[in-house]
PDB file of C-alpha atoms and ligand atoms in Angstrom:
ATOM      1  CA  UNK U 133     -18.708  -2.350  61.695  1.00 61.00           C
ATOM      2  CA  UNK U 134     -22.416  -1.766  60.470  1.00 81.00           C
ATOM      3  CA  UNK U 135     -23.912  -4.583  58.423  1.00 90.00           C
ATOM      4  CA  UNK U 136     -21.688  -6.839  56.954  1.00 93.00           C
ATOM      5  CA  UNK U 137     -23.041  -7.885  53.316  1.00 95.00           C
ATOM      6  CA  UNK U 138     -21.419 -11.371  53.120  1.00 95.00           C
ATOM      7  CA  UNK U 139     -23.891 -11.638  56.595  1.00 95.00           C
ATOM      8  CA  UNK U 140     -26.942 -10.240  54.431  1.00 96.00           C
ATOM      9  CA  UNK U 141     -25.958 -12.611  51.318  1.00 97.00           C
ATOM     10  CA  UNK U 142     -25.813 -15.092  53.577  1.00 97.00           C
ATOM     11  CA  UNK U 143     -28.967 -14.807  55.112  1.00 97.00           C
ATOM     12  CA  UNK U 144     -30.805 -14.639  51.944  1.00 98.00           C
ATOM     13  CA  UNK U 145     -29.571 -17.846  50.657  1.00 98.00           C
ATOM     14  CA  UNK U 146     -30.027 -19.900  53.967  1.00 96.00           C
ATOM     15  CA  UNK U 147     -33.698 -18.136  53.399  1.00 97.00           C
ATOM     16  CA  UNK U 148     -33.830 -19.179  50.327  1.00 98.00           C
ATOM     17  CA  UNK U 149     -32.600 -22.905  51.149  1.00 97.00           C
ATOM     18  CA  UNK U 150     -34.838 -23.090  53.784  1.00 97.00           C
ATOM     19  CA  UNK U 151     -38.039 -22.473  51.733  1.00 97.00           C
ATOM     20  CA  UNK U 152     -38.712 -18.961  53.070  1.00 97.00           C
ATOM     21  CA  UNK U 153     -39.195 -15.952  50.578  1.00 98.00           C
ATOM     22  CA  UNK U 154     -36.679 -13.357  52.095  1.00 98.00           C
ATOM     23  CA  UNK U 155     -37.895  -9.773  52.418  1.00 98.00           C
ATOM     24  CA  UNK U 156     -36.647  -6.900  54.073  1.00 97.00           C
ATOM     25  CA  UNK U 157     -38.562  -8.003  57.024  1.00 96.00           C
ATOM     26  CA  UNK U 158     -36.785 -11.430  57.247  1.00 97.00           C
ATOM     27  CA  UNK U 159     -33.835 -10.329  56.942  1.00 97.00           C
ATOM     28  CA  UNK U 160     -33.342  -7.432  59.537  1.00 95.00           C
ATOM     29  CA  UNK U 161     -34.706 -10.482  61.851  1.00 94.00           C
ATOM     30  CA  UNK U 162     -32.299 -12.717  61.142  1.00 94.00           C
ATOM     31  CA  UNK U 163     -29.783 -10.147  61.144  1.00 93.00           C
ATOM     32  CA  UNK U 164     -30.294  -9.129  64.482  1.00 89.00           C
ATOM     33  CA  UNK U 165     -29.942 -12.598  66.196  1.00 86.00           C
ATOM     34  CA  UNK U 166     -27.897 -14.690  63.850  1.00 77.00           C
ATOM     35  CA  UNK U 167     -25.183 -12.838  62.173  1.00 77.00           C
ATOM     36  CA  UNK U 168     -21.789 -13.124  62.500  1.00 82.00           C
ATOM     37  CA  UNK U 169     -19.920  -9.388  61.556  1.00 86.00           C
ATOM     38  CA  UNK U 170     -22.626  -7.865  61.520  1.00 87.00           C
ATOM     39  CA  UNK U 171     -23.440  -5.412  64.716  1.00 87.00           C
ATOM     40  CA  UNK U 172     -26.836  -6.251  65.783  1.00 87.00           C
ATOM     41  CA  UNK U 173     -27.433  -2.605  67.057  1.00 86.00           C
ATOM     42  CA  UNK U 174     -27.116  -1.264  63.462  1.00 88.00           C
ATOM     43  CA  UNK U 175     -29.883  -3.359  61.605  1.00 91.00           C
ATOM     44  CA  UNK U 176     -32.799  -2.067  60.644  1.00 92.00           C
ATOM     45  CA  UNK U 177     -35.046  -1.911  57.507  1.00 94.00           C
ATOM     46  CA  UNK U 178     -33.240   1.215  55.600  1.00 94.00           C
ATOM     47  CA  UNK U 179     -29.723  -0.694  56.285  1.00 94.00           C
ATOM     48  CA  UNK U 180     -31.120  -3.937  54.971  1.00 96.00           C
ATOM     49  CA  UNK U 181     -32.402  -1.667  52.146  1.00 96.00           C
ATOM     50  CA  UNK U 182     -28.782  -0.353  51.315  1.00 96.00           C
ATOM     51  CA  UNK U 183     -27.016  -3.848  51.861  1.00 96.00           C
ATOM     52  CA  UNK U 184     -29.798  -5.209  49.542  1.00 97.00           C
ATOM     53  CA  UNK U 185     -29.097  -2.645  46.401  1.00 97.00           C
ATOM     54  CA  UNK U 186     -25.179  -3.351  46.555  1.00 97.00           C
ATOM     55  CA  UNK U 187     -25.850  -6.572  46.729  1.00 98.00           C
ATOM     56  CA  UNK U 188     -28.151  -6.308  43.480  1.00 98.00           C
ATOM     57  CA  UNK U 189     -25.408  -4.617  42.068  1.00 97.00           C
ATOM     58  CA  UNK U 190     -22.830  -7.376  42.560  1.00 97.00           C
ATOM     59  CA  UNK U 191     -25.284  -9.064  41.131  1.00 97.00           C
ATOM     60  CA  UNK U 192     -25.741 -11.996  44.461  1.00 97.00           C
ATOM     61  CA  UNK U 193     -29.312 -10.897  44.278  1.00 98.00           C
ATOM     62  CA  UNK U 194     -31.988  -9.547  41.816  1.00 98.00           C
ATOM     63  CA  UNK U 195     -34.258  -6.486  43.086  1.00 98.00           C
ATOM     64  CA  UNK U 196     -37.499  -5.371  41.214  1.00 97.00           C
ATOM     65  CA  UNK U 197     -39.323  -2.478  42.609  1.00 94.00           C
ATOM     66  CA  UNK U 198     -37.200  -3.353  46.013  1.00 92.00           C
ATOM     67  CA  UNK U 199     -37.986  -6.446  46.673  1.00 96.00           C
ATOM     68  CA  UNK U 200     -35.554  -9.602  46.152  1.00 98.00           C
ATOM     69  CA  UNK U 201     -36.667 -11.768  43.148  1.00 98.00           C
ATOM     70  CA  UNK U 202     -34.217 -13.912  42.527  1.00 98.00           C
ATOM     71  CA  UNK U 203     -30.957 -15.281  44.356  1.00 98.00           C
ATOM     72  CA  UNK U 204     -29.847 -17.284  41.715  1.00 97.00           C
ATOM     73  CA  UNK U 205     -30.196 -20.316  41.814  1.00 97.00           C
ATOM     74  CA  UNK U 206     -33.354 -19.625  43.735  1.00 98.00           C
ATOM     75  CA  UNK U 207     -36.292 -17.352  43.080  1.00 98.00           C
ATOM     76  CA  UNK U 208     -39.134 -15.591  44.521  1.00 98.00           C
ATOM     77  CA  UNK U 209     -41.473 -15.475  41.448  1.00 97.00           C
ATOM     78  CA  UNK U 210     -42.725 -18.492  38.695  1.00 97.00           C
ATOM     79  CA  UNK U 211     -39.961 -18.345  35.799  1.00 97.00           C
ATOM     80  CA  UNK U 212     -41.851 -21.796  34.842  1.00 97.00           C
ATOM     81  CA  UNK U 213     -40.210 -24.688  37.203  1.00 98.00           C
ATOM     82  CA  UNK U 214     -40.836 -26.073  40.691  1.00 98.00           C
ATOM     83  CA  UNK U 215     -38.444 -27.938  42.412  1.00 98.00           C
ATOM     84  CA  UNK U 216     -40.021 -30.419  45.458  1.00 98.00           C
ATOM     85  CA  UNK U 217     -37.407 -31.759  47.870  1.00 98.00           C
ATOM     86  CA  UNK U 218     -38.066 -33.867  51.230  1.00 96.00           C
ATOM     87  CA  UNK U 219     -39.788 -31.331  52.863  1.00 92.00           C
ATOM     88  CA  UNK U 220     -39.199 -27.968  51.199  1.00 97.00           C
ATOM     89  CA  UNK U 221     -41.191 -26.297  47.747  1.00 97.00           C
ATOM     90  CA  UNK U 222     -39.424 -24.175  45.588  1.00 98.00           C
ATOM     91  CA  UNK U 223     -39.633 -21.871  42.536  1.00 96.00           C
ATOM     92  CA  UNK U 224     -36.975 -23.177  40.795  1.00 91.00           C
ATOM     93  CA  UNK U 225     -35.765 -20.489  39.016  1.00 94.00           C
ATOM     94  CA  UNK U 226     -34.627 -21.274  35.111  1.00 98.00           C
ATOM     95  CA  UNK U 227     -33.862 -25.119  34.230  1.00 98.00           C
ATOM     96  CA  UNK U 228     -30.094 -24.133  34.676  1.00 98.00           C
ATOM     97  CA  UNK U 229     -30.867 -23.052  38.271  1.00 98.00           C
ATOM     98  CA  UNK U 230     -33.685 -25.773  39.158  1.00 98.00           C
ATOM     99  CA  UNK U 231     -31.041 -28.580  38.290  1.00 98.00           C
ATOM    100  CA  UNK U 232     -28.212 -27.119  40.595  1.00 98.00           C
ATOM    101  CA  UNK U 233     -30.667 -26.840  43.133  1.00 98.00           C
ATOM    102  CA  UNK U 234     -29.578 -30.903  44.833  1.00 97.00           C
ATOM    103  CA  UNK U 235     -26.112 -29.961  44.012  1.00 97.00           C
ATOM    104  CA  UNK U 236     -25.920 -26.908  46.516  1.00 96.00           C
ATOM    105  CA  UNK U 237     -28.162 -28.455  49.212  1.00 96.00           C
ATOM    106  CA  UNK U 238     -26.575 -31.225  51.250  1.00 94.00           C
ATOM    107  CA  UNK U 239     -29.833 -32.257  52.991  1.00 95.00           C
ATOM    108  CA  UNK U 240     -31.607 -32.721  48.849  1.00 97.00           C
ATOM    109  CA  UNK U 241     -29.759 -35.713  47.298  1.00 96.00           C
ATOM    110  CA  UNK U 242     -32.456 -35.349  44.572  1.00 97.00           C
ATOM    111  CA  UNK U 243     -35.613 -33.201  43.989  1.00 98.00           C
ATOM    112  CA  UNK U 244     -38.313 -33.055  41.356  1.00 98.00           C
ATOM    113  CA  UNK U 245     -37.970 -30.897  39.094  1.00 98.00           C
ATOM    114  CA  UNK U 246     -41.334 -29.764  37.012  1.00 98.00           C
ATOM    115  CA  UNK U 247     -42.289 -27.669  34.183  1.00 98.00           C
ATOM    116  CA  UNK U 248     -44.436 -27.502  30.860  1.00 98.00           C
ATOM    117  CA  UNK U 249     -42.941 -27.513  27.690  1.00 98.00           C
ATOM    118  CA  UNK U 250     -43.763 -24.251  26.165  1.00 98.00           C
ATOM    119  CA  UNK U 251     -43.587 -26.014  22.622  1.00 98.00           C
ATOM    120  CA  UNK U 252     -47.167 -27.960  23.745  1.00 98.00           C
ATOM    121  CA  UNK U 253     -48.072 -27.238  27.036  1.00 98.00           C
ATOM    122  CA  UNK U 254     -47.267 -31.763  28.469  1.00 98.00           C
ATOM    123  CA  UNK U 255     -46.181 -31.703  31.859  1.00 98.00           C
ATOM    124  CA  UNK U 256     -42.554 -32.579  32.168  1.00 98.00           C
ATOM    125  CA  UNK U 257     -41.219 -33.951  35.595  1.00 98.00           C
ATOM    126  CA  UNK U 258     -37.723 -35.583  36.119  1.00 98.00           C
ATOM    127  CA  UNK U 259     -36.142 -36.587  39.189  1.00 98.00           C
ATOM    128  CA  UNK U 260     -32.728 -34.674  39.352  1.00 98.00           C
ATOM    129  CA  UNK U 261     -29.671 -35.915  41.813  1.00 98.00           C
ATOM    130  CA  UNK U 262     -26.056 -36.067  42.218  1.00 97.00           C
ATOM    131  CA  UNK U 263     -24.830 -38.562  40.629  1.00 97.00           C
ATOM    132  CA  UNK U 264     -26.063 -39.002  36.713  1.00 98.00           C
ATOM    133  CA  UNK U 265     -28.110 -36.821  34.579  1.00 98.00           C
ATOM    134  CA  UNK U 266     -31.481 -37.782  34.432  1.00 98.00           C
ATOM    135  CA  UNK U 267     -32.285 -39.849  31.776  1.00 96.00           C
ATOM    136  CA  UNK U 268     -34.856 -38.179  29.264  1.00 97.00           C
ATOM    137  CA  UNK U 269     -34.803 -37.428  25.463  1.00 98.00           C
ATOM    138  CA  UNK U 270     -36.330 -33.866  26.001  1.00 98.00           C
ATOM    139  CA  UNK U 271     -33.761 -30.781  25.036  1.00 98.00           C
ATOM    140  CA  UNK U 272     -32.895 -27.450  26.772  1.00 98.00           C
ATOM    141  CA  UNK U 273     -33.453 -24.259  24.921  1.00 98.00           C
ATOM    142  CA  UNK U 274     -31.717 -21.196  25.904  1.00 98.00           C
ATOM    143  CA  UNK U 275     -32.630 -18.020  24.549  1.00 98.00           C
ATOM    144  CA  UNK U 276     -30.129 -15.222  25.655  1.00 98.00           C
ATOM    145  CA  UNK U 277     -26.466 -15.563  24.960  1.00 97.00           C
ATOM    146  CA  UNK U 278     -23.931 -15.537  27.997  1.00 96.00           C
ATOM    147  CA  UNK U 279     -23.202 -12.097  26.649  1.00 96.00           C
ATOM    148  CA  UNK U 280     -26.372 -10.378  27.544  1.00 97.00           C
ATOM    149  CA  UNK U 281     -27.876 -12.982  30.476  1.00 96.00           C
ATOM    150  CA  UNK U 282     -27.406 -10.052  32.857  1.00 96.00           C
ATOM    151  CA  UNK U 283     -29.008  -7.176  30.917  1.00 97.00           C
ATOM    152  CA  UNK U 284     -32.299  -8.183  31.773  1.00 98.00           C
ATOM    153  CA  UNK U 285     -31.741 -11.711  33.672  1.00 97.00           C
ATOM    154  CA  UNK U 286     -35.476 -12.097  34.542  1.00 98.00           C
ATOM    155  CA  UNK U 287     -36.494 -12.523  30.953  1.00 98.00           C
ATOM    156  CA  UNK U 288     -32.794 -14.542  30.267  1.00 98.00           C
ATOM    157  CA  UNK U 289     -33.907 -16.968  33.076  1.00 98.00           C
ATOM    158  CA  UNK U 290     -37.751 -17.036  32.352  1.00 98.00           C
ATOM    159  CA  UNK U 291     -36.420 -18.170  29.077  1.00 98.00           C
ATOM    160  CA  UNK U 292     -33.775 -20.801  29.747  1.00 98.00           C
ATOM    161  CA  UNK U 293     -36.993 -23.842  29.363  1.00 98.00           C
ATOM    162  CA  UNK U 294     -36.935 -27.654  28.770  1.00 98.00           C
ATOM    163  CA  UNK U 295     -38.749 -29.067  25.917  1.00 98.00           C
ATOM    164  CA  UNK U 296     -40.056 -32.532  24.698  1.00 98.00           C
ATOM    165  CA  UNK U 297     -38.003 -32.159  21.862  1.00 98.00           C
ATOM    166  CA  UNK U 298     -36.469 -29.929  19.021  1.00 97.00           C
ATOM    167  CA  UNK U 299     -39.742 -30.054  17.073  1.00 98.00           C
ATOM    168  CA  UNK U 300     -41.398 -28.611  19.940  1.00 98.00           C
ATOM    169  CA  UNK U 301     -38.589 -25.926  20.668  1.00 98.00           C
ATOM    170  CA  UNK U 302     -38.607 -24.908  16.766  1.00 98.00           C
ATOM    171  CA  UNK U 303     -42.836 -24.263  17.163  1.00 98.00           C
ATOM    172  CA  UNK U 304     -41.886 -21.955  20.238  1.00 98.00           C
ATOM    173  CA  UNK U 305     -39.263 -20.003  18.038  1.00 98.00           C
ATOM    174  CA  UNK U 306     -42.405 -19.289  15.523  1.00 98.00           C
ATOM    175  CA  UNK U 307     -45.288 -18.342  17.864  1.00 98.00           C
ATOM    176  CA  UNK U 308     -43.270 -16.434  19.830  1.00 98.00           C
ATOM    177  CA  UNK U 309     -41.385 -14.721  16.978  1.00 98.00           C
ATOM    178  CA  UNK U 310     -37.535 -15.432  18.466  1.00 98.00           C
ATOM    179  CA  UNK U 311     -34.185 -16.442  17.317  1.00 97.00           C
ATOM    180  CA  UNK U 312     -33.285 -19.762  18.114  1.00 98.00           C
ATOM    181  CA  UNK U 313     -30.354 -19.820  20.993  1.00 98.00           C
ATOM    182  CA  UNK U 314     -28.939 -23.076  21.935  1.00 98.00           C
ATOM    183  CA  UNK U 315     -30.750 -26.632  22.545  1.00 98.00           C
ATOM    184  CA  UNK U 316     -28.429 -29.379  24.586  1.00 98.00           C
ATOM    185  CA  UNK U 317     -29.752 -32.660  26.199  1.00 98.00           C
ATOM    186  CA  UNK U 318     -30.422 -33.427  29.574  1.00 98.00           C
ATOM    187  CA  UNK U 319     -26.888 -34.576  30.556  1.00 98.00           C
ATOM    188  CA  UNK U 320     -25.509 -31.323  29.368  1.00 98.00           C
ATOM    189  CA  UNK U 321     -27.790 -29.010  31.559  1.00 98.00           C
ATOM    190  CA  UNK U 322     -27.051 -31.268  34.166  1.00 98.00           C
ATOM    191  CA  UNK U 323     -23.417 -30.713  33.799  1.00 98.00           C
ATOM    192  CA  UNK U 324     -23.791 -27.511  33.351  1.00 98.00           C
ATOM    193  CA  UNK U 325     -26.119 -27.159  36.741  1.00 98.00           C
ATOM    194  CA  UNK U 326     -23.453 -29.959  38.917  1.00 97.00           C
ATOM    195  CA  UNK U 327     -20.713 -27.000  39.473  1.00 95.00           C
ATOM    196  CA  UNK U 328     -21.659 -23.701  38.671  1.00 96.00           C
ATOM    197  CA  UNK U 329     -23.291 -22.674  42.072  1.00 96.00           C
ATOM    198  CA  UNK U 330     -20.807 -24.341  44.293  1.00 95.00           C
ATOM    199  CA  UNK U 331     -19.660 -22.585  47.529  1.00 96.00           C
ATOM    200  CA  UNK U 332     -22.642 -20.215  46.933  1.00 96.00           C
ATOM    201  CA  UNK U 333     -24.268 -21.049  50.804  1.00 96.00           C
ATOM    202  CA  UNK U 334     -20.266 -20.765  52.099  1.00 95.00           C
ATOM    203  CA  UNK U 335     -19.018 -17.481  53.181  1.00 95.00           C
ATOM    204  CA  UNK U 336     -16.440 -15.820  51.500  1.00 94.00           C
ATOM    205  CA  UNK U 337     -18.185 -16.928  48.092  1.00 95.00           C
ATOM    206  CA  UNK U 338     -16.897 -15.702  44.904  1.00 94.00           C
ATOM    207  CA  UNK U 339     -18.900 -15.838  42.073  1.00 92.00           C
ATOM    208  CA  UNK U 340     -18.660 -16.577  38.505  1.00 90.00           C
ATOM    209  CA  UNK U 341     -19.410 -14.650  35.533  1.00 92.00           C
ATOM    210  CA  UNK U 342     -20.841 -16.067  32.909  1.00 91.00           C
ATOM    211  CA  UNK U 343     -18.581 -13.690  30.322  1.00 89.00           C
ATOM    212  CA  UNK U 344     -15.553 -14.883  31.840  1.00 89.00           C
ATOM    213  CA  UNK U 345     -17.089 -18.716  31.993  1.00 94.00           C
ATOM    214  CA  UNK U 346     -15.504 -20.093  28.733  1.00 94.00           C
ATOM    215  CA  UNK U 347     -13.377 -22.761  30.413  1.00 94.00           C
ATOM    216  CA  UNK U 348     -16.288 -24.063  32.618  1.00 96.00           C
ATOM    217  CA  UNK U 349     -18.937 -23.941  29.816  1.00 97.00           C
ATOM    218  CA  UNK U 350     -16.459 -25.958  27.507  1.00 96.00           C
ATOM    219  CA  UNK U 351     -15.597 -28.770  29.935  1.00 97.00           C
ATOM    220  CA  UNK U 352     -19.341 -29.780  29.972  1.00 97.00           C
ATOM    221  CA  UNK U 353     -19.389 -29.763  26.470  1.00 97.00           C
ATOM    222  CA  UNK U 354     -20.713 -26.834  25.829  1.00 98.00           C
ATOM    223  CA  UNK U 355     -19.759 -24.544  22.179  1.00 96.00           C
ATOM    224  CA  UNK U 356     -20.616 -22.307  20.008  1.00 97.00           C
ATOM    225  CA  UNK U 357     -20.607 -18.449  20.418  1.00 97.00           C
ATOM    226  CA  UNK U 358     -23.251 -18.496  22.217  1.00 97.00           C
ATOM    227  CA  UNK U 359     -21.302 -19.732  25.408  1.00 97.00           C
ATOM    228  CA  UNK U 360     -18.173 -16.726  24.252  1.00 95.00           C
ATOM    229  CA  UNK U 361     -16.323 -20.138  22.819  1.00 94.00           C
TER     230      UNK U 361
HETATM  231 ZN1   ZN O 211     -43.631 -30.283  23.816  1.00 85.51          ZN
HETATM  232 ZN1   ZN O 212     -31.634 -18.910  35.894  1.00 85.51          ZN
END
């Protein structure tokens, strides 16, 4: 046995959870001393390197020019949202992935959660935990349909935004020239964030595609084609 990938997977999202950036670096390190497959003797940078790329295509984590950018629900780069827990900072990723981020920790009963609205630029800030959506009259907008979120899921997350309101999302869709997607309230995104990463820090994780998501979308009351329903 060389390196064992659910061992690299693994080490990026405890990374990840733990507020560090992972890079190739980081991970041969961890790799050597804390793994549990994998054979220490066999890590090094280019091994990392090939775990890395199938992971990337699995899709468990996004490369761009080599490096790891994203681990959903966590990411490397600004896609517009920080997430502040007890005693950890993170880019949050897309509101979808910024809201499951309490739900996947057990140490973060609740973060806050921060953006701008990209309708008019006023801060936004909500406390998100377990147990009820936060309360809020300001809408999600999701550009991409669950169709084509992975054929460029940078751009599909860097525009998956909360607004004040509709008014706001609608003066978005004109400056920016694009289609509307689908707006939902707070409680929605919430529900849509509670379940959809679970098991994702557990080995042996299995995880879901948004194609073949129908069922899951629905039960938070989701609709519409663009979900596939
Ligand atoms: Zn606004
Ligand atoms: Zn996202």
């Amino acid at each position: 046995v060389g390196i064992d990938l659910e061992d690299v997977r693994l080490a990026v999202m405890r990374q990840y959870a733990a507020g560090i950036l992972p890079s190739t670096a980081s991970l041969a390190a961890d790799l050597a001393t804390d793994a549990t497959t994998t054979d220490p003797t066999t890590v090094d940078a280019a091994a990392v390197d090939v775990a890395l790329a199938e992971l990337h295509e699995q899709r468990h984590v996004v490369l761009r020019d080599g490096e790891i950018v994203m681990a959903h629900p966590f990411a490397s780069i600004p896609l517009g949202f920080s997430v502040m827990g007890r005693s950890t900072l993170w880019w949050g990723g897309c509101a979808w992935d910024s809201f499951a981020i309490p739900h996947l920790l057990p140490d973060e009963p609740d973060v806050l959660v921060a953006t701008r609205c990209p309708g008019c630029d006023a801060p936004l800030a909500w406390v998100v935990g377990r147990e009820a959506p936060p309360a809020g009259d300001e809408v999600a907008h999701f550009l991409v349909p669950t169709a084509h979120i992975w054929d460029d899921v940078v751009h599909t997350c860097g525009n998956q935004r909360l607004f004040c309101g509709s008014a706001c999302v609608d003066r978005w869709l004109a400056a920016t020239g694009n289609d509307r997607g689908d707006v939902f309230d707070l409680a929605t995104l919430w529900r849509l964030a509670r379940g959809w990463y679970a098991g994702r820090l557990d080995r042996g994780y299995v995880r879901r595609e948004p194609v073949a998501a129908r069922e899951y979308f629905a039960s938070v009351g989701l609709s519409g084609p663009f979900w596939g329903l």
